[in-house]
Coordinates of C-alpha atoms in Angstrom, one line a residue:
Chain A
M415 CA 0.1 -0.1 -0.1
L416 CA 1.0 3.5 -0.9
T417 CA 1.9 5.1 2.3
V418 CA 1.7 8.6 3.4
R419 CA 5.5 10.7 3.0
V420 CA 6.9 12.3 6.1
I421 CA 9.0 15.0 4.9
P422 CA 11.5 17.2 7.0
C423 CA 12.2 20.5 5.4
L424 CA 15.6 22.6 6.0
D425 CA 16.0 26.1 5.2
V426 CA 19.5 26.6 3.8
K427 CA 21.1 30.4 3.2
D428 CA 24.9 30.6 1.7
G429 CA 25.2 26.8 1.7
R430 CA 24.2 26.6 5.8
V431 CA 21.3 25.6 7.6
V432 CA 19.8 28.3 9.3
K433 CA 16.9 26.4 11.0
G434 CA 18.1 23.0 11.2
V435 CA 18.2 20.0 13.9
N436 CA 20.2 20.8 16.8
F437 CA 22.1 17.3 16.9
V438 CA 24.9 17.5 19.3
D439 CA 26.8 14.8 18.0
L440 CA 27.2 16.6 14.5
R441 CA 30.8 17.7 13.7
D442 CA 29.1 20.4 11.9
A443 CA 25.4 21.0 12.6
G444 CA 25.5 23.7 10.4
D445 CA 26.5 21.6 7.3
P446 CA 23.4 20.7 5.2
V447 CA 24.7 17.8 4.5
E448 CA 25.2 16.1 7.7
Q449 CA 21.9 17.1 8.9
A450 CA 20.8 14.9 5.2
K451 CA 22.5 11.9 6.7
V452 CA 20.7 12.0 9.9
Y453 CA 17.4 12.3 8.3
D454 CA 18.3 9.4 5.9
A455 CA 19.3 7.2 8.6
A456 CA 16.1 8.3 10.8
G457 CA 13.6 7.2 7.9
A458 CA 12.4 10.3 6.5
D459 CA 10.5 9.7 3.5
E460 CA 12.1 12.8 1.4
L461 CA 14.1 15.8 2.4
T462 CA 13.1 19.1 1.1
F463 CA 15.8 21.9 1.0
L464 CA 14.5 25.3 0.7
D465 CA 17.4 28.1 -0.5
I466 CA 16.9 31.5 1.1
T467 CA 20.1 32.6 -0.1
A468 CA 19.4 36.4 -0.8
S469 CA 22.2 36.9 -3.1
S470 CA 22.3 35.1 -6.6
D471 CA 26.1 35.3 -6.8
N472 CA 25.6 32.5 -3.7
R473 CA 24.0 30.2 -5.9
D474 CA 26.7 27.6 -6.4
T475 CA 27.3 27.1 -3.0
L476 CA 23.9 25.0 -3.3
F477 CA 24.2 23.2 -6.0
D478 CA 27.3 22.4 -4.3
V479 CA 25.3 21.3 -1.4
V480 CA 22.8 19.4 -3.5
S481 CA 25.6 17.2 -4.9
R482 CA 27.0 16.3 -1.9
T483 CA 23.7 15.4 -0.2
A484 CA 23.3 12.8 -3.0
E485 CA 26.5 11.1 -2.3
V486 CA 25.3 10.2 0.9
A487 CA 21.3 10.3 1.2
F488 CA 19.5 7.6 -0.9
M489 CA 16.1 9.1 -0.6
P490 CA 14.2 11.7 -3.2
L491 CA 15.3 15.3 -2.9
T492 CA 13.5 18.0 -3.4
V493 CA 15.0 21.7 -4.1
G494 CA 13.2 25.3 -3.9
G495 CA 13.8 28.6 -3.4
G496 CA 14.6 31.1 -6.1
V497 CA 14.3 29.0 -9.1
R498 CA 13.4 31.4 -12.2
K499 CA 14.3 29.7 -15.3
V500 CA 14.6 26.7 -16.8
D501 CA 18.4 26.3 -16.9
D502 CA 17.9 27.1 -12.6
I503 CA 16.0 23.4 -12.8
R504 CA 18.5 21.6 -15.0
K505 CA 21.5 22.7 -13.1
L506 CA 19.7 21.3 -9.9
L507 CA 18.6 18.2 -11.6
L508 CA 22.2 17.8 -12.7
A509 CA 23.5 18.5 -9.1
G510 CA 21.3 15.8 -7.8
A511 CA 18.0 16.8 -7.2
D512 CA 15.2 14.8 -7.5
K513 CA 12.1 17.7 -8.0
V514 CA 12.3 21.1 -7.9
S515 CA 9.8 23.1 -6.4
I516 CA 8.7 26.3 -8.5
N517 CA 7.1 29.2 -6.5
T518 CA 7.0 33.0 -7.2
A519 CA 8.2 32.1 -11.3
A520 CA 4.7 30.0 -11.5
V521 CA 2.5 32.5 -9.7
K522 CA 4.3 35.6 -12.2
R523 CA 4.3 33.4 -15.4
P524 CA 2.1 30.0 -15.3
D525 CA 3.7 29.1 -18.7
F526 CA 7.1 28.4 -17.1
V527 CA 5.6 25.3 -15.5
K528 CA 4.5 23.6 -18.9
E529 CA 7.8 24.6 -20.0
A530 CA 9.6 23.1 -17.1
A531 CA 7.4 20.0 -17.2
E532 CA 7.7 19.7 -20.8
R533 CA 11.3 19.7 -21.0
F534 CA 11.8 17.2 -17.5
G535 CA 8.7 15.6 -17.0
S536 CA 5.7 16.1 -14.6
Q537 CA 7.4 13.8 -11.8
C538 CA 10.2 16.4 -11.1
I539 CA 8.1 19.8 -11.1
T540 CA 6.5 20.7 -7.6
V541 CA 4.7 23.6 -7.2
A542 CA 5.0 25.7 -4.0
I543 CA 2.0 27.6 -3.4
D544 CA 1.9 30.3 -0.4
A545 CA -1.4 30.9 0.5
K546 CA -3.8 33.1 3.0
S547 CA -7.2 33.0 4.2
V548 CA -8.9 36.4 3.0
A549 CA -12.8 34.9 3.5
P550 CA -14.3 32.0 4.9
G551 CA -13.7 28.9 2.2
R552 CA -11.4 31.1 0.1
W553 CA -7.4 32.0 0.1
E554 CA -5.1 34.1 -2.3
I555 CA -1.8 33.5 -2.9
F556 CA 1.0 35.4 -1.4
T557 CA 4.3 35.9 -2.5
H558 CA 7.5 37.3 -1.3
G559 CA 7.5 35.0 2.2
G560 CA 3.6 36.4 2.5
R561 CA 4.1 40.2 2.2
E562 CA 2.6 40.6 -1.1
A563 CA -1.1 39.8 -2.3
T564 CA -1.5 38.4 -5.7
G565 CA -5.5 38.8 -6.2
I566 CA -5.0 35.2 -7.2
D567 CA -7.5 32.3 -5.8
T568 CA -5.7 29.6 -4.7
V569 CA -7.6 26.5 -5.6
A570 CA -8.3 27.8 -9.0
F571 CA -4.3 28.4 -9.4
A572 CA -3.8 24.5 -8.2
E573 CA -5.8 23.5 -10.7
Q574 CA -4.3 25.7 -13.4
V575 CA -0.7 24.4 -12.7
V576 CA -1.5 21.1 -12.7
S577 CA -3.1 21.4 -16.0
L578 CA 0.0 22.8 -17.1
G579 CA 2.2 19.9 -15.8
A580 CA 3.1 20.1 -12.1
G581 CA 3.5 16.7 -10.9
E582 CA 3.0 18.0 -7.0
I583 CA 1.8 20.7 -5.1
L584 CA 3.3 22.0 -1.9
L585 CA 0.8 23.7 -0.1
T586 CA 1.9 26.2 3.1
S587 CA -0.7 28.1 5.0
M588 CA 1.1 31.5 5.5
D589 CA -1.6 32.4 8.0
R590 CA -0.5 28.7 10.3
D591 CA 3.6 28.8 9.3
G592 CA 5.3 29.1 12.6
T593 CA 2.1 28.9 14.8
K594 CA 1.7 25.0 15.8
A595 CA -1.7 25.7 15.4
G596 CA -1.8 23.1 13.0
F597 CA -2.4 22.8 9.5
N598 CA -5.0 24.9 7.6
L599 CA -7.6 21.8 7.1
P600 CA -10.2 23.3 4.7
L601 CA -7.5 24.9 2.7
T602 CA -5.4 21.8 2.3
R603 CA -8.8 19.5 1.7
A604 CA -9.9 22.0 -0.7
I605 CA -6.9 21.8 -2.9
A606 CA -6.4 18.0 -2.6
D607 CA -10.0 17.9 -3.4
A608 CA -9.6 19.7 -6.5
V609 CA -6.0 18.8 -8.3
S610 CA -5.5 15.0 -9.6
V611 CA -1.8 15.1 -8.1
P612 CA -0.2 14.8 -4.2
V613 CA -0.8 17.6 -2.2
V614 CA 1.8 18.1 0.5
A615 CA 0.5 19.7 3.6
S616 CA 3.2 22.5 4.8
G617 CA 2.7 25.4 7.6
G618 CA 1.7 25.2 11.2
V619 CA 2.7 21.7 12.9
G620 CA 3.3 22.0 16.4
T621 CA 1.7 18.1 17.7
L622 CA 1.8 14.8 16.7
D623 CA -2.1 15.0 16.1
H624 CA -1.5 17.6 13.4
M625 CA 0.0 15.2 10.7
V626 CA -2.5 12.8 11.3
E627 CA -5.2 15.7 11.0
G628 CA -3.3 16.9 7.7
V629 CA -4.0 13.5 6.2
T630 CA -7.5 12.2 7.6
E631 CA -8.7 15.8 7.0
G632 CA -6.6 17.9 5.2
H633 CA -6.3 14.5 2.6
A634 CA -3.0 15.7 2.1
S635 CA -0.5 13.1 0.4
A636 CA 2.7 13.6 2.4
V637 CA 3.2 16.0 5.3
L638 CA 6.2 18.6 5.6
A639 CA 7.5 20.0 8.7
A640 CA 10.4 22.1 10.0
S641 CA 10.5 23.4 13.3
I642 CA 9.4 20.1 15.2
F643 CA 11.9 18.0 13.8
H644 CA 14.4 20.7 14.0
F645 CA 14.2 21.5 17.6
G646 CA 13.9 17.8 18.5
E647 CA 10.7 18.2 19.8
F648 CA 9.6 14.7 17.9
S649 CA 11.8 12.3 15.8
I650 CA 10.8 10.8 12.7
A651 CA 10.1 7.6 14.0
Q652 CA 7.4 9.3 16.9
V653 CA 5.7 11.0 14.3
K654 CA 5.4 8.0 11.9
A655 CA 4.4 5.6 15.1
H656 CA 1.5 8.2 15.8
M657 CA 0.2 8.0 12.5
A658 CA 0.3 4.2 12.4
A659 CA -1.5 4.2 15.6
A660 CA -4.1 6.2 14.0
G661 CA -4.5 4.0 10.9
V662 CA -2.4 5.8 8.6
P663 CA -0.4 4.0 6.6
V664 CA 3.7 4.6 6.6
R665 CA 6.6 3.5 6.0
P666 CA 8.8 1.6 8.8
V667 CA 11.6 3.5 9.2
D668 CA 13.7 0.0 9.0
G669 CA 12.4 0.3 5.4
G670 CA 10.7 -3.0 5.7
T671 CA 13.5 -5.0 4.6
A672 CA 14.4 -8.2 6.0
A673 CA 17.7 -7.3 5.6
A674 CA 17.8 -4.0 6.5
Chain B
M1500 CA 34.6 -4.7 -14.5
R1501 CA 32.8 -1.6 -16.2
T1502 CA 29.5 -0.4 -15.5
V1503 CA 27.8 1.7 -17.7
I1504 CA 24.9 4.1 -16.8
V1505 CA 23.7 5.3 -20.2
D1506 CA 23.6 9.4 -20.3
Y1507 CA 21.1 10.5 -23.3
G1508 CA 19.7 13.5 -21.4
S1509 CA 17.1 12.3 -19.1
G1510 CA 17.0 13.2 -15.5
N1511 CA 19.5 13.1 -12.7
L1512 CA 21.8 11.2 -13.4
H1513 CA 24.5 12.3 -10.1
S1514 CA 22.5 10.6 -7.8
A1515 CA 21.9 7.3 -9.5
A1516 CA 25.8 7.1 -9.9
K1517 CA 26.4 7.7 -6.1
A1518 CA 24.2 4.8 -5.5
F1519 CA 25.9 2.7 -7.7
E1520 CA 29.7 3.8 -6.9
R1521 CA 28.5 3.2 -3.3
M1522 CA 27.7 -0.4 -3.5
A1523 CA 30.6 -0.7 -6.5
A1524 CA 33.6 -3.4 -5.0
P1525 CA 36.6 -1.6 -5.6
D1526 CA 37.2 -3.6 -9.2
Q1527 CA 34.3 -2.0 -10.3
H1528 CA 34.4 0.7 -12.4
I1529 CA 31.0 3.1 -12.9
L1530 CA 30.7 5.2 -15.3
V1531 CA 28.4 7.7 -16.9
S1532 CA 28.4 7.9 -20.5
D1533 CA 26.4 8.7 -24.1
D1534 CA 29.5 7.2 -26.0
P1535 CA 27.7 3.8 -27.8
T1536 CA 31.9 2.7 -28.3
E1537 CA 31.6 2.9 -24.3
V1538 CA 28.1 1.0 -24.3
A1539 CA 29.8 -1.6 -26.1
R1540 CA 33.0 -1.8 -23.9
A1541 CA 30.8 -2.1 -20.9
D1542 CA 30.5 -5.4 -18.5
R1543 CA 26.8 -4.3 -17.5
I1544 CA 24.2 -1.6 -18.6
V1545 CA 22.2 0.6 -16.3
L1546 CA 19.5 2.9 -18.6
P1547 CA 18.0 5.2 -16.4
G1548 CA 15.2 7.5 -17.2
V1549 CA 12.8 9.8 -16.0
G1550 CA 9.6 12.1 -18.1
A1551 CA 7.7 11.2 -20.3
Y1552 CA 8.4 7.7 -22.5
A1553 CA 8.0 9.1 -26.0
D1554 CA 10.8 12.0 -25.1
C1555 CA 13.1 9.3 -23.6
R1556 CA 13.2 7.1 -26.3
A1557 CA 13.7 10.4 -29.0
G1558 CA 16.3 11.3 -26.6
L1559 CA 18.2 7.7 -27.3
M1560 CA 17.4 7.8 -30.7
R1561 CA 19.0 11.4 -30.9
I1562 CA 22.4 9.9 -30.2
D1563 CA 23.4 8.3 -33.2
G1564 CA 24.4 4.6 -32.9
L1565 CA 23.4 4.4 -28.8
A1566 CA 20.2 2.2 -29.1
E1567 CA 22.0 -0.3 -31.5
A1568 CA 24.9 -0.9 -28.8
I1569 CA 22.5 -1.2 -26.1
T1570 CA 20.8 -3.9 -28.2
D1571 CA 24.2 -5.3 -29.2
A1572 CA 25.5 -5.8 -25.7
V1573 CA 22.2 -6.7 -23.9
I1574 CA 20.6 -9.0 -26.7
G1575 CA 23.8 -9.8 -28.7
A1576 CA 26.4 -10.5 -26.1
G1577 CA 24.0 -11.3 -23.4
R1578 CA 25.4 -8.5 -20.8
P1579 CA 23.5 -7.7 -17.3
F1580 CA 21.2 -4.7 -18.0
L1581 CA 19.2 -2.5 -15.8
G1582 CA 16.7 -0.5 -16.4
I1583 CA 14.9 2.2 -14.0
C1584 CA 11.7 3.9 -14.5
V1585 CA 11.4 4.9 -18.0
G1586 CA 14.3 2.9 -18.7
M1587 CA 12.2 -0.1 -17.7
Q1588 CA 9.3 0.8 -19.2
L1589 CA 11.4 1.3 -22.6
M1590 CA 11.9 -2.4 -22.3
A1591 CA 8.5 -2.9 -23.4
T1592 CA 6.8 -3.4 -27.0
V1593 CA 5.4 -0.1 -26.9
G1594 CA 4.3 3.0 -25.0
E1595 CA 1.0 5.0 -25.0
E1596 CA 2.4 8.2 -23.3
H1597 CA 1.8 11.0 -25.8
G1598 CA 1.1 8.8 -28.6
E1599 CA 2.6 5.3 -29.5
T1600 CA 5.8 5.2 -29.3
P1601 CA 7.8 1.6 -30.0
G1602 CA 10.2 0.4 -27.1
F1603 CA 13.1 -2.2 -27.4
G1604 CA 10.8 -5.1 -27.1
W1605 CA 12.5 -7.1 -24.7
I1606 CA 9.2 -7.3 -23.0
P1607 CA 6.2 -8.4 -24.7
G1608 CA 3.7 -5.7 -23.5
R1609 CA 2.7 -2.3 -23.3
V1610 CA 3.2 0.8 -21.2
T1611 CA -0.3 2.5 -20.0
A1612 CA -1.7 5.0 -17.9
I1613 CA -2.4 3.7 -14.2
T1614 CA -5.9 3.6 -13.5
P1615 CA -6.5 2.7 -10.0
D1616 CA -9.7 1.4 -8.9
D1617 CA -10.0 3.9 -6.5
P1618 CA -11.0 7.5 -8.1
G1619 CA -9.5 9.1 -5.0
L1620 CA -6.0 7.7 -5.8
K1621 CA -3.9 10.3 -7.0
V1622 CA -1.7 9.9 -10.2
P1623 CA 1.3 9.9 -10.5
H1624 CA 1.8 7.1 -7.8
M1625 CA 4.4 8.9 -5.9
G1626 CA 5.9 7.8 -2.9
W1627 CA 7.5 4.5 -0.9
N1628 CA 5.2 1.3 -1.6
D1629 CA 5.8 -2.4 -0.4
L1630 CA 6.3 -5.0 -3.2
T1631 CA 3.2 -7.5 -2.7
H1632 CA 4.7 -10.1 -4.9
C1633 CA 8.0 -11.1 -5.7
A1634 CA 9.8 -14.0 -7.9
D1635 CA 12.3 -15.9 -6.6
H1636 CA 15.2 -14.3 -8.8
P1637 CA 18.8 -13.4 -7.5
V1638 CA 18.4 -9.4 -8.5
L1639 CA 15.7 -9.5 -5.7
K1640 CA 18.1 -11.1 -2.6
N1641 CA 16.9 -9.8 0.5
V1642 CA 14.8 -7.4 -1.1
G1643 CA 11.2 -9.7 -1.3
V1644 CA 7.9 -8.9 -0.4
G1645 CA 7.2 -6.0 2.1
A1646 CA 9.9 -4.3 1.2
Y1647 CA 9.3 -0.3 0.4
C1648 CA 10.4 1.5 -2.4
Y1649 CA 10.2 5.1 -4.2
F1650 CA 8.1 5.1 -6.6
V1651 CA 7.2 8.3 -9.3
H1652 CA 5.2 7.3 -12.2
S1653 CA 2.0 7.6 -14.2
F1654 CA 2.2 4.8 -16.4
H1655 CA 3.2 1.4 -15.8
L1656 CA 4.2 -2.0 -18.1
R1657 CA 1.7 -4.7 -18.6
T1658 CA 3.5 -7.7 -19.3
D1659 CA 1.6 -10.2 -21.9
T1660 CA 3.8 -12.6 -20.4
P1661 CA 3.2 -13.4 -16.9
D1662 CA 6.3 -14.8 -15.8
T1663 CA 8.3 -11.8 -17.1
C1664 CA 6.6 -10.0 -13.9
L1665 CA 9.0 -10.1 -11.3
A1666 CA 7.6 -8.1 -8.9
Q1667 CA 4.1 -6.0 -8.2
A1668 CA 3.1 -3.1 -5.7
D1669 CA -0.6 -2.5 -5.3
Y1670 CA -2.6 0.8 -5.7
G1671 CA -6.0 -0.1 -6.9
G1672 CA -4.9 -2.8 -8.1
P1673 CA -1.6 -4.5 -9.2
L1674 CA 1.2 -2.7 -10.9
T1675 CA 4.0 -3.8 -12.3
A1676 CA 7.2 -3.2 -10.4
M1677 CA 9.9 -5.1 -11.8
V1678 CA 10.5 -7.1 -15.0
G1679 CA 12.9 -9.4 -16.3
R1680 CA 14.0 -12.5 -18.4
D1681 CA 17.4 -14.0 -18.9
N1682 CA 20.2 -11.5 -18.5
M1683 CA 18.0 -8.5 -18.1
V1684 CA 15.7 -6.6 -15.1
G1685 CA 14.1 -3.4 -14.7
T1686 CA 12.1 -1.6 -12.1
Q1687 CA 9.6 0.7 -12.2
F1688 CA 10.6 2.1 -8.8
H1689 CA 14.0 3.9 -8.2
P1690 CA 16.6 1.7 -6.5
E1691 CA 18.8 4.7 -6.2
K1692 CA 15.9 6.7 -4.5
S1693 CA 14.7 3.2 -1.9
Q1694 CA 17.1 3.6 0.9
A1695 CA 18.4 -0.3 1.9
P1696 CA 16.0 -2.2 0.1
G1697 CA 17.3 -0.1 -3.2
L1698 CA 20.9 -0.5 -2.2
H1699 CA 20.7 -4.1 -1.8
L1700 CA 19.0 -4.6 -5.4
I1701 CA 21.8 -2.4 -7.1
S1702 CA 24.7 -4.5 -5.0
N1703 CA 22.8 -7.7 -6.3
F1704 CA 22.6 -6.5 -9.8
L1705 CA 26.5 -5.6 -10.0
N1706 CA 27.2 -9.1 -8.5
W1707 CA 24.7 -10.7 -10.5
K1708 CA 25.8 -13.6 -12.9
P1709 CA 23.2 -14.5 -15.1

C-alpha cells in the first residue's frame, strides 16, 4: 500500500542550515549534508531544501550542497527557492535533486510550469503555493514570504498549474506557518480534493495529532514540517508511530526489508 | 568490470551514479556515458529514465548508434542490463504516453496509464509502496515482499507474459514493479532512491551472473 510521506524541510542560506536540528553529535550542525545523513538514517521519506540565499552570487554553494547530499542520502530530495528559469532547474537536477519546486516564478508566469514539465517531466516539477485566508472558504496566493498579495484564488491556481504539468503541489498556509496551531485543514482539503496530483501539506505543525489531521481531514498525500524536527521535539520515528496508531499508512523507519 | 549508466539527457544521473558507486566493489568501475563505444565495452548496462516515454525514446534515438549499441550488448552479447523507471518501460514492446512509441521490445507488453480502481487515488503514483509479490530472482535477494521502494510514475508496464513480471506493488490494483528475463531486469521504482532495499538491489545487480 502506498504510504503517506513524512518530509522534513531544511532552510538553507549561503550553503548553511539556518533552521536545523540541534544534534549535539554532529561535527558540523550547520552543514545541510550532515543533517541530510541524520534524516536518511532516521527514516525520513524525502527531504526538502528551501534555499533562502538572498544573493544570486551565492547560488553555487547550493549546487555544491545538493551534490554532496546526493552522495550520502539515498532518498528523494526536493530543492526550492529562487527557481526562475529552465536552466535553474537543469542545474539542480544535474547536481542531484530529484524534484525542483517553483514558487514565485509560477505565479508570475504559469507557462513556466508547462515549459519545465515538458522539458524534465511532471514527476520532478513541484509547484509551491503560499496561501492566506481572505474570506471563509477563500484563499489567496501570496508571494515574497507572505508579504505580497496577488489577488489570485488558490484553488483556481492549483488547478491551472496541474493542468500545465505540475506533478505535485507543496501547499503552505501562511496563516499557520510558524504558529504550531496545525495545518489549515479546510484549505488543504480544498486543494487536495480539487487536483489529481499529490498535495504536500505544510505550515503550522505543532503536535503529532496535527500530522494525522493533515491526512485524515486535509486529504494530503504527504506532510512537511520544519521546526518540530529541528528543535528535537519529535523524531521521525515518533511521528510515524503516532500516524500508524491513528490508522495512517506509513513506511516503517527500517524500510521494511528483512535485511535492513 | 565496467558498468555504464547510459546518459541520454534524461534526468538526474548524479544521484544514480552515487548509489552505484556506493555499492560497487573496488574492481567495479561506474561510468556515466552517452558514447556507444563505451556501451559496447561495458560489462553491465544501466538505463535510467525520467519524464515521458516518447521523450525518452526520442532522446535515446538522438544519439547516433546508442540504441544499437545497447541492443548489441544486451541481446547480442548477453550482458546484464538494468532499466530504471522509464528505462524499464522502454524494455516493453510499445508505450502509450504522448502517442504510441515503440520500445526495445524485449518484454512483450504495453506501457499504459495507471487507472486505480479507487478514483480517490492520485496519479502520479508517488511515494513509498511495498512489494506485494516477488519472484525468486537473484537481483531481488534480501529485498522481497514487504520491502518499501520509492515510485514516481503515471504509466506502468503491463506484460503479456506473466513470467516476465518479477515483482508487483498494489495501487488500486496490481502495478508492475519489476520485470525481467534472461540477462535483463527493470524496476519501475527507483532503487537509487529507495534507501536500504534499493541499495541491496543495486548490489545484487552488480554481482549478478545470469
